[in-house]
C-alpha cells in the first residue's frame, strides 16, 4: 500500500462511473493509498459515498471528518472524527494528502478546502472535471458560514411553522355587484318557476284522483 492519503471534499454533481473511473486510474498509477479521508459538515455528498464504497471494496481505510451527529449514509464502516471544523482539521491532519474536490460554486466547503490547501501549499484537483488541477485565486478567502459549537451541531432541524398570510379583502366593483344581483334575481325566478310547476302538477294529480274515485263509484253502482 502506497504511503499517501487521498482527501475528498465537496458536493459537486458527477456520476458514479466518473468517480470510480478516476479514482481507479489514480490508484492504479500511484498504488492504493493508506486511507481515503472524507471531509463534510453534516452529511456526505453522493460522490463521497461512491468513493467510500469503492474504497471499502478495495480494502482501503475510510476516515470521516464531520460535525458531531453527522449522518454517514452508507459509509458507517468509516473511522469517525468529530470536529466543528472538518475541512480545516482534516487537511491539517493529512497535509501529505492529495486533495480531490467535487467542485461546486454553490458549495462553501469547496472554497474552504481550496483556501486551506493554499495555506498549506497543497495542490487540489477537481474530481468533477477529470482531476484537473484547481488554481486558487490570489484573493481567495474562507466562506463566512458561522461554525456551530459541537453541542449544537446536529442534522435535525426544528420545523418552522409559517404563518398563513391573511388575504386582503377587496370591495367588489360596481360591475361585479350588478352581476351578483342579476345572478340572485335569476335564481329567484327559477325558484318561482319550479314552485309554479310543482303546484300545477299537484293540482292535476288531485283532479285525476277525484275522477278515478268517481269512475270507481259509478262502476260499483252499475254492477
PDB file of C-alpha atoms in Angstrom:
ATOM      1  CA  UNK A   1       0.000   0.000   0.000  1.00  0.00           C
ATOM      2  CA  UNK A   2       1.390   3.397  -1.001  1.00  0.00           C
ATOM      3  CA  UNK A   3       2.473   5.959   1.592  1.00  0.00           C
ATOM      4  CA  UNK A   4      -0.073   8.650   0.835  1.00  0.00           C
ATOM      5  CA  UNK A   5      -3.722   9.527   1.503  1.00  0.00           C
ATOM      6  CA  UNK A   6      -6.468  10.949  -0.667  1.00  0.00           C
ATOM      7  CA  UNK A   7      -8.708  13.594   0.882  1.00  0.00           C
ATOM      8  CA  UNK A   8     -12.083  14.177  -0.776  1.00  0.00           C
ATOM      9  CA  UNK A   9     -14.355  17.159  -0.099  1.00  0.00           C
ATOM     10  CA  UNK A  10     -17.184  18.975  -1.855  1.00  0.00           C
ATOM     11  CA  UNK A  11     -20.604  18.164  -3.254  1.00  0.00           C
ATOM     12  CA  UNK A  12     -20.355  18.930  -6.953  1.00  0.00           C
ATOM     13  CA  UNK A  13     -22.586  16.931  -9.307  1.00  0.00           C
ATOM     14  CA  UNK A  14     -20.986  13.975 -11.061  1.00  0.00           C
ATOM     15  CA  UNK A  15     -21.697  10.338 -11.897  1.00  0.00           C
ATOM     16  CA  UNK A  16     -20.743   7.132 -10.153  1.00  0.00           C
ATOM     17  CA  UNK A  17     -18.950   5.945 -13.294  1.00  0.00           C
ATOM     18  CA  UNK A  18     -16.863   9.124 -13.349  1.00  0.00           C
ATOM     19  CA  UNK A  19     -15.901   8.849  -9.682  1.00  0.00           C
ATOM     20  CA  UNK A  20     -14.973   5.171  -9.870  1.00  0.00           C
ATOM     21  CA  UNK A  21     -13.047   5.535 -13.138  1.00  0.00           C
ATOM     22  CA  UNK A  22     -10.941   8.496 -11.968  1.00  0.00           C
ATOM     23  CA  UNK A  23     -10.263   7.003  -8.552  1.00  0.00           C
ATOM     24  CA  UNK A  24      -9.340   3.635 -10.086  1.00  0.00           C
ATOM     25  CA  UNK A  25      -6.956   5.261 -12.558  1.00  0.00           C
ATOM     26  CA  UNK A  26      -5.313   7.210  -9.756  1.00  0.00           C
ATOM     27  CA  UNK A  27      -4.938   4.140  -7.537  1.00  0.00           C
ATOM     28  CA  UNK A  28      -3.552   2.132 -10.449  1.00  0.00           C
ATOM     29  CA  UNK A  29      -0.952   4.775 -11.238  1.00  0.00           C
ATOM     30  CA  UNK A  30       0.079   5.522  -7.654  1.00  0.00           C
ATOM     31  CA  UNK A  31      -0.842   2.417  -5.687  1.00  0.00           C
ATOM     32  CA  UNK A  32      -3.669   2.106  -3.169  1.00  0.00           C
ATOM     33  CA  UNK A  33      -3.476   4.906  -0.582  1.00  0.00           C
ATOM     34  CA  UNK A  34      -3.203   4.367   3.161  1.00  0.00           C
ATOM     35  CA  UNK A  35      -6.629   5.899   3.568  1.00  0.00           C
ATOM     36  CA  UNK A  36      -9.427   7.820   1.888  1.00  0.00           C
ATOM     37  CA  UNK A  37     -10.316  10.830   4.033  1.00  0.00           C
ATOM     38  CA  UNK A  38     -13.771  12.352   3.608  1.00  0.00           C
ATOM     39  CA  UNK A  39     -14.485  15.816   4.930  1.00  0.00           C
ATOM     40  CA  UNK A  40     -18.009  17.246   5.226  1.00  0.00           C
ATOM     41  CA  UNK A  41     -20.235  19.076   7.677  1.00  0.00           C
ATOM     42  CA  UNK A  42     -23.481  17.208   8.294  1.00  0.00           C
ATOM     43  CA  UNK A  43     -23.720  14.531   5.585  1.00  0.00           C
ATOM     44  CA  UNK A  44     -21.569  13.197   2.730  1.00  0.00           C
ATOM     45  CA  UNK A  45     -22.185  14.180  -0.866  1.00  0.00           C
ATOM     46  CA  UNK A  46     -23.176  11.485  -3.360  1.00  0.00           C
ATOM     47  CA  UNK A  47     -19.705  11.488  -4.880  1.00  0.00           C
ATOM     48  CA  UNK A  48     -18.121  10.939  -1.465  1.00  0.00           C
ATOM     49  CA  UNK A  49     -20.436   7.995  -0.816  1.00  0.00           C
ATOM     50  CA  UNK A  50     -19.444   6.359  -4.112  1.00  0.00           C
ATOM     51  CA  UNK A  51     -15.745   6.897  -3.422  1.00  0.00           C
ATOM     52  CA  UNK A  52     -16.114   5.422   0.068  1.00  0.00           C
ATOM     53  CA  UNK A  53     -17.934   2.343  -1.240  1.00  0.00           C
ATOM     54  CA  UNK A  54     -15.224   1.776  -3.821  1.00  0.00           C
ATOM     55  CA  UNK A  55     -12.519   2.171  -1.166  1.00  0.00           C
ATOM     56  CA  UNK A  56     -14.235  -0.391   1.059  1.00  0.00           C
ATOM     57  CA  UNK A  57     -14.259  -2.909  -1.805  1.00  0.00           C
ATOM     58  CA  UNK A  58     -10.525  -2.348  -2.291  1.00  0.00           C
ATOM     59  CA  UNK A  59      -9.905  -2.644   1.487  1.00  0.00           C
ATOM     60  CA  UNK A  60      -8.748   0.969   1.757  1.00  0.00           C
ATOM     61  CA  UNK A  61      -9.393   2.542   5.169  1.00  0.00           C
ATOM     62  CA  UNK A  62     -12.017   5.303   5.156  1.00  0.00           C
ATOM     63  CA  UNK A  63     -11.743   8.171   7.649  1.00  0.00           C
ATOM     64  CA  UNK A  64     -14.502  10.749   8.080  1.00  0.00           C
ATOM     65  CA  UNK A  65     -14.121  14.264   9.476  1.00  0.00           C
ATOM     66  CA  UNK A  66     -17.515  15.807  10.230  1.00  0.00           C
ATOM     67  CA  UNK A  67     -19.611  17.621  12.816  1.00  0.00           C
ATOM     68  CA  UNK A  68     -20.922  15.720  15.814  1.00  0.00           C
ATOM     69  CA  UNK A  69     -24.114  13.858  14.957  1.00  0.00           C
ATOM     70  CA  UNK A  70     -23.427  13.904  11.213  1.00  0.00           C
ATOM     71  CA  UNK A  71     -25.378  11.493   9.007  1.00  0.00           C
ATOM     72  CA  UNK A  72     -22.962   8.967   7.467  1.00  0.00           C
ATOM     73  CA  UNK A  73     -25.347   7.440   4.916  1.00  0.00           C
ATOM     74  CA  UNK A  74     -23.964   4.046   3.804  1.00  0.00           C
ATOM     75  CA  UNK A  75     -20.372   4.675   4.963  1.00  0.00           C
ATOM     76  CA  UNK A  76     -20.897   3.749   8.612  1.00  0.00           C
ATOM     77  CA  UNK A  77     -17.856   1.453   8.341  1.00  0.00           C
ATOM     78  CA  UNK A  78     -15.585   4.527   8.382  1.00  0.00           C
ATOM     79  CA  UNK A  79     -13.484   5.779  11.278  1.00  0.00           C
ATOM     80  CA  UNK A  80     -15.256   8.887  12.584  1.00  0.00           C
ATOM     81  CA  UNK A  81     -13.505  12.049  13.779  1.00  0.00           C
ATOM     82  CA  UNK A  82     -15.972  14.600  15.167  1.00  0.00           C
ATOM     83  CA  UNK A  83     -14.934  18.230  14.853  1.00  0.00           C
ATOM     84  CA  UNK A  84     -16.519  21.659  14.405  1.00  0.00           C
ATOM     85  CA  UNK A  85     -14.074  22.431  11.559  1.00  0.00           C
ATOM     86  CA  UNK A  86     -13.922  19.256   9.434  1.00  0.00           C
ATOM     87  CA  UNK A  87     -12.264  20.895   6.399  1.00  0.00           C
ATOM     88  CA  UNK A  88      -9.531  22.602   8.417  1.00  0.00           C
ATOM     89  CA  UNK A  89      -8.835  19.702  10.740  1.00  0.00           C
ATOM     90  CA  UNK A  90      -8.773  17.008   8.058  1.00  0.00           C
ATOM     91  CA  UNK A  91      -6.357  18.884   5.796  1.00  0.00           C
ATOM     92  CA  UNK A  92      -4.216  19.871   8.795  1.00  0.00           C
ATOM     93  CA  UNK A  93      -4.055  16.240   9.957  1.00  0.00           C
ATOM     94  CA  UNK A  94      -3.255  14.902   6.469  1.00  0.00           C
ATOM     95  CA  UNK A  95      -1.023  17.573   4.966  1.00  0.00           C
ATOM     96  CA  UNK A  96       0.628  14.912   2.810  1.00  0.00           C
ATOM     97  CA  UNK A  97      -2.721  14.166   1.186  1.00  0.00           C
ATOM     98  CA  UNK A  98      -3.648  14.579  -2.413  1.00  0.00           C
ATOM     99  CA  UNK A  99      -6.764  16.722  -2.154  1.00  0.00           C
ATOM    100  CA  UNK A 100      -9.638  15.970  -4.523  1.00  0.00           C
ATOM    101  CA  UNK A 101     -12.608  18.334  -4.604  1.00  0.00           C
ATOM    102  CA  UNK A 102     -16.032  17.648  -6.065  1.00  0.00           C
ATOM    103  CA  UNK A 103     -16.243  21.250  -7.161  1.00  0.00           C
ATOM    104  CA  UNK A 104     -19.436  23.294  -6.972  1.00  0.00           C
ATOM    105  CA  UNK A 105     -19.605  27.090  -6.997  1.00  0.00           C
ATOM    106  CA  UNK A 106     -22.545  26.917  -4.577  1.00  0.00           C
ATOM    107  CA  UNK A 107     -20.749  24.715  -2.029  1.00  0.00           C
ATOM    108  CA  UNK A 108     -18.844  26.712   0.637  1.00  0.00           C
ATOM    109  CA  UNK A 109     -16.875  23.566   1.572  1.00  0.00           C
ATOM    110  CA  UNK A 110     -15.192  23.711  -1.849  1.00  0.00           C
ATOM    111  CA  UNK A 111     -13.961  27.267  -1.379  1.00  0.00           C
ATOM    112  CA  UNK A 112     -12.891  26.473   2.175  1.00  0.00           C
ATOM    113  CA  UNK A 113     -10.931  23.396   1.078  1.00  0.00           C
ATOM    114  CA  UNK A 114      -9.213  25.385  -1.657  1.00  0.00           C
ATOM    115  CA  UNK A 115      -8.329  28.189   0.779  1.00  0.00           C
ATOM    116  CA  UNK A 116      -6.920  25.765   3.351  1.00  0.00           C
ATOM    117  CA  UNK A 117      -4.937  23.933   0.656  1.00  0.00           C
ATOM    118  CA  UNK A 118      -3.416  27.254  -0.381  1.00  0.00           C
ATOM    119  CA  UNK A 119      -2.461  27.934   3.238  1.00  0.00           C
ATOM    120  CA  UNK A 120      -0.558  24.653   3.474  1.00  0.00           C
ATOM    121  CA  UNK A 121       0.785  24.782  -0.072  1.00  0.00           C
ATOM    122  CA  UNK A 122      -1.188  21.730  -1.193  1.00  0.00           C
ATOM    123  CA  UNK A 123      -2.395  21.155  -4.729  1.00  0.00           C
ATOM    124  CA  UNK A 124      -6.063  20.313  -5.257  1.00  0.00           C
ATOM    125  CA  UNK A 125      -7.818  18.600  -8.143  1.00  0.00           C
ATOM    126  CA  UNK A 126     -11.388  18.716  -9.437  1.00  0.00           C
ATOM    127  CA  UNK A 127     -12.940  15.249  -9.383  1.00  0.00           C
ATOM    128  CA  UNK A 128     -15.885  16.580 -11.408  1.00  0.00           C
ATOM    129  CA  UNK A 129     -13.556  17.640 -14.210  1.00  0.00           C
ATOM    130  CA  UNK A 130     -11.149  14.783 -14.882  1.00  0.00           C
ATOM    131  CA  UNK A 131      -8.968  15.602 -11.834  1.00  0.00           C
ATOM    132  CA  UNK A 132      -7.836  18.817 -13.475  1.00  0.00           C
ATOM    133  CA  UNK A 133      -5.732  20.977 -11.181  1.00  0.00           C
ATOM    134  CA  UNK A 134      -7.574  23.816  -9.434  1.00  0.00           C
ATOM    135  CA  UNK A 135      -5.659  27.079  -9.239  1.00  0.00           C
ATOM    136  CA  UNK A 136      -6.855  29.256  -6.350  1.00  0.00           C
ATOM    137  CA  UNK A 137      -7.268  32.972  -6.902  1.00  0.00           C
ATOM    138  CA  UNK A 138      -4.888  35.249  -5.028  1.00  0.00           C
ATOM    139  CA  UNK A 139      -7.746  36.822  -3.084  1.00  0.00           C
ATOM    140  CA  UNK A 140      -9.493  33.552  -2.151  1.00  0.00           C
ATOM    141  CA  UNK A 141     -10.967  33.646   1.343  1.00  0.00           C
ATOM    142  CA  UNK A 142     -12.790  31.302   3.634  1.00  0.00           C
ATOM    143  CA  UNK A 143     -16.595  31.304   3.445  1.00  0.00           C
ATOM    144  CA  UNK A 144     -18.430  33.413   6.007  1.00  0.00           C
ATOM    145  CA  UNK A 145     -20.581  30.493   7.196  1.00  0.00           C
ATOM    146  CA  UNK A 146     -20.580  30.534  11.019  1.00  0.00           C
ATOM    147  CA  UNK A 147     -19.328  27.404  12.776  1.00  0.00           C
ATOM    148  CA  UNK A 148     -21.720  25.839  15.262  1.00  0.00           C
ATOM    149  CA  UNK A 149     -20.436  24.584  18.613  1.00  0.00           C
ATOM    150  CA  UNK A 150     -20.254  20.794  18.834  1.00  0.00           C
ATOM    151  CA  UNK A 151     -23.072  20.779  21.393  1.00  0.00           C
ATOM    152  CA  UNK A 152     -25.368  22.435  18.848  1.00  0.00           C
ATOM    153  CA  UNK A 153     -24.221  20.639  15.708  1.00  0.00           C
ATOM    154  CA  UNK A 154     -26.998  18.318  14.566  1.00  0.00           C
ATOM    155  CA  UNK A 155     -28.633  17.158  11.358  1.00  0.00           C
ATOM    156  CA  UNK A 156     -32.082  17.597  12.924  1.00  0.00           C
ATOM    157  CA  UNK A 157     -33.794  20.888  12.353  1.00  0.00           C
ATOM    158  CA  UNK A 158     -36.653  22.425  14.262  1.00  0.00           C
ATOM    159  CA  UNK A 159     -39.607  22.716  11.902  1.00  0.00           C
ATOM    160  CA  UNK A 160     -40.579  26.255  11.161  1.00  0.00           C
ATOM    161  CA  UNK A 161     -44.288  26.927  11.157  1.00  0.00           C
ATOM    162  CA  UNK A 162     -45.110  29.572   8.647  1.00  0.00           C
ATOM    163  CA  UNK A 163     -47.989  31.854   9.450  1.00  0.00           C
ATOM    164  CA  UNK A 164     -50.648  31.953   6.835  1.00  0.00           C
ATOM    165  CA  UNK A 165     -50.976  35.323   5.271  1.00  0.00           C
ATOM    166  CA  UNK A 166     -54.419  36.823   5.503  1.00  0.00           C
ATOM    167  CA  UNK A 167     -55.848  37.627   2.143  1.00  0.00           C
ATOM    168  CA  UNK A 168     -56.719  41.270   1.717  1.00  0.00           C
ATOM    169  CA  UNK A 169     -60.441  41.805   1.332  1.00  0.00           C
ATOM    170  CA  UNK A 170     -61.248  43.768  -1.774  1.00  0.00           C
ATOM    171  CA  UNK A 171     -64.526  45.599  -2.091  1.00  0.00           C
ATOM    172  CA  UNK A 172     -66.322  44.336  -5.218  1.00  0.00           C
ATOM    173  CA  UNK A 173     -66.631  46.816  -8.067  1.00  0.00           C
ATOM    174  CA  UNK A 174     -69.989  48.089  -9.358  1.00  0.00           C
ATOM    175  CA  UNK A 175     -69.976  45.686 -12.312  1.00  0.00           C
ATOM    176  CA  UNK A 176     -69.352  42.747 -10.002  1.00  0.00           C
ATOM    177  CA  UNK A 177     -72.178  43.885  -7.737  1.00  0.00           C
ATOM    178  CA  UNK A 178     -74.548  44.072 -10.721  1.00  0.00           C
ATOM    179  CA  UNK A 179     -73.549  40.589 -11.852  1.00  0.00           C
ATOM    180  CA  UNK A 180     -74.162  39.219  -8.364  1.00  0.00           C
ATOM    181  CA  UNK A 181     -77.584  40.887  -8.220  1.00  0.00           C
ATOM    182  CA  UNK A 182     -78.510  39.538 -11.666  1.00  0.00           C
ATOM    183  CA  UNK A 183     -77.499  36.022 -10.614  1.00  0.00           C
ATOM    184  CA  UNK A 184     -79.579  36.303  -7.472  1.00  0.00           C
ATOM    185  CA  UNK A 185     -82.601  37.549  -9.489  1.00  0.00           C
ATOM    186  CA  UNK A 186     -82.186  34.693 -11.952  1.00  0.00           C
ATOM    187  CA  UNK A 187     -82.037  32.143  -9.132  1.00  0.00           C
ATOM    188  CA  UNK A 188     -85.180  33.634  -7.556  1.00  0.00           C
ATOM    189  CA  UNK A 189     -87.008  33.474 -10.909  1.00  0.00           C
ATOM    190  CA  UNK A 190     -86.031  29.841 -11.377  1.00  0.00           C
ATOM    191  CA  UNK A 191     -87.261  29.025  -7.877  1.00  0.00           C
ATOM    192  CA  UNK A 192     -90.629  30.694  -8.679  1.00  0.00           C
ATOM    193  CA  UNK A 193     -90.980  28.700 -11.907  1.00  0.00           C
ATOM    194  CA  UNK A 194     -90.245  25.421 -10.130  1.00  0.00           C
ATOM    195  CA  UNK A 195     -92.766  26.308  -7.415  1.00  0.00           C
ATOM    196  CA  UNK A 196     -95.449  27.084 -10.050  1.00  0.00           C
ATOM    197  CA  UNK A 197     -94.783  23.810 -11.888  1.00  0.00           C
ATOM    198  CA  UNK A 198     -94.951  21.881  -8.636  1.00  0.00           C
ATOM    199  CA  UNK A 199     -98.326  23.459  -7.762  1.00  0.00           C
ATOM    200  CA  UNK A 200     -99.694  22.754 -11.255  1.00  0.00           C
ATOM    201  CA  UNK A 201     -98.623  19.103 -11.084  1.00  0.00           C
ATOM    202  CA  UNK A 202    -100.208  18.710  -7.656  1.00  0.00           C
ATOM    203  CA  UNK A 203    -103.447  20.221  -8.968  1.00  0.00           C
ATOM    204  CA  UNK A 204    -103.567  17.796 -11.932  1.00  0.00           C
ATOM    205  CA  UNK A 205    -102.843  14.822  -9.681  1.00  0.00           C
ATOM    206  CA  UNK A 206    -105.593  15.886  -7.302  1.00  0.00           C
ATOM    207  CA  UNK A 207    -108.170  16.209 -10.132  1.00  0.00           C
ATOM    208  CA  UNK A 208    -107.191  12.864 -11.628  1.00  0.00           C
ATOM    209  CA  UNK A 209    -107.602  11.237  -8.253  1.00  0.00           C
ATOM    210  CA  UNK A 210    -111.122  12.673  -7.915  1.00  0.00           C
ATOM    211  CA  UNK A 211    -112.103  11.467 -11.401  1.00  0.00           C
ATOM    212  CA  UNK A 212    -110.784   7.980 -10.700  1.00  0.00           C
ATOM    213  CA  UNK A 213    -112.774   7.838  -7.478  1.00  0.00           C
ATOM    214  CA  UNK A 214    -115.924   8.957  -9.295  1.00  0.00           C
ATOM    215  CA  UNK A 215    -115.445   6.353 -12.052  1.00  0.00           C
ATOM    216  CA  UNK A 216    -114.887   3.670  -9.444  1.00  0.00           C
ATOM    217  CA  UNK A 217    -118.095   4.571  -7.640  1.00  0.00           C
ATOM    218  CA  UNK A 218    -120.136   4.533 -10.931  1.00  0.00           C
ATOM    219  CA  UNK A 219    -118.805   1.092 -11.800  1.00  0.00           C
ATOM    220  CA  UNK A 220    -119.746  -0.284  -8.451  1.00  0.00           C
ATOM    221  CA  UNK A 221    -123.268   1.162  -8.702  1.00  0.00           C
ATOM    222  CA  UNK A 222    -123.783  -0.366 -12.179  1.00  0.00           C
ATOM    223  CA  UNK A 223    -122.870  -3.900 -11.043  1.00  0.00           C
TER     224      UNK A 223
END
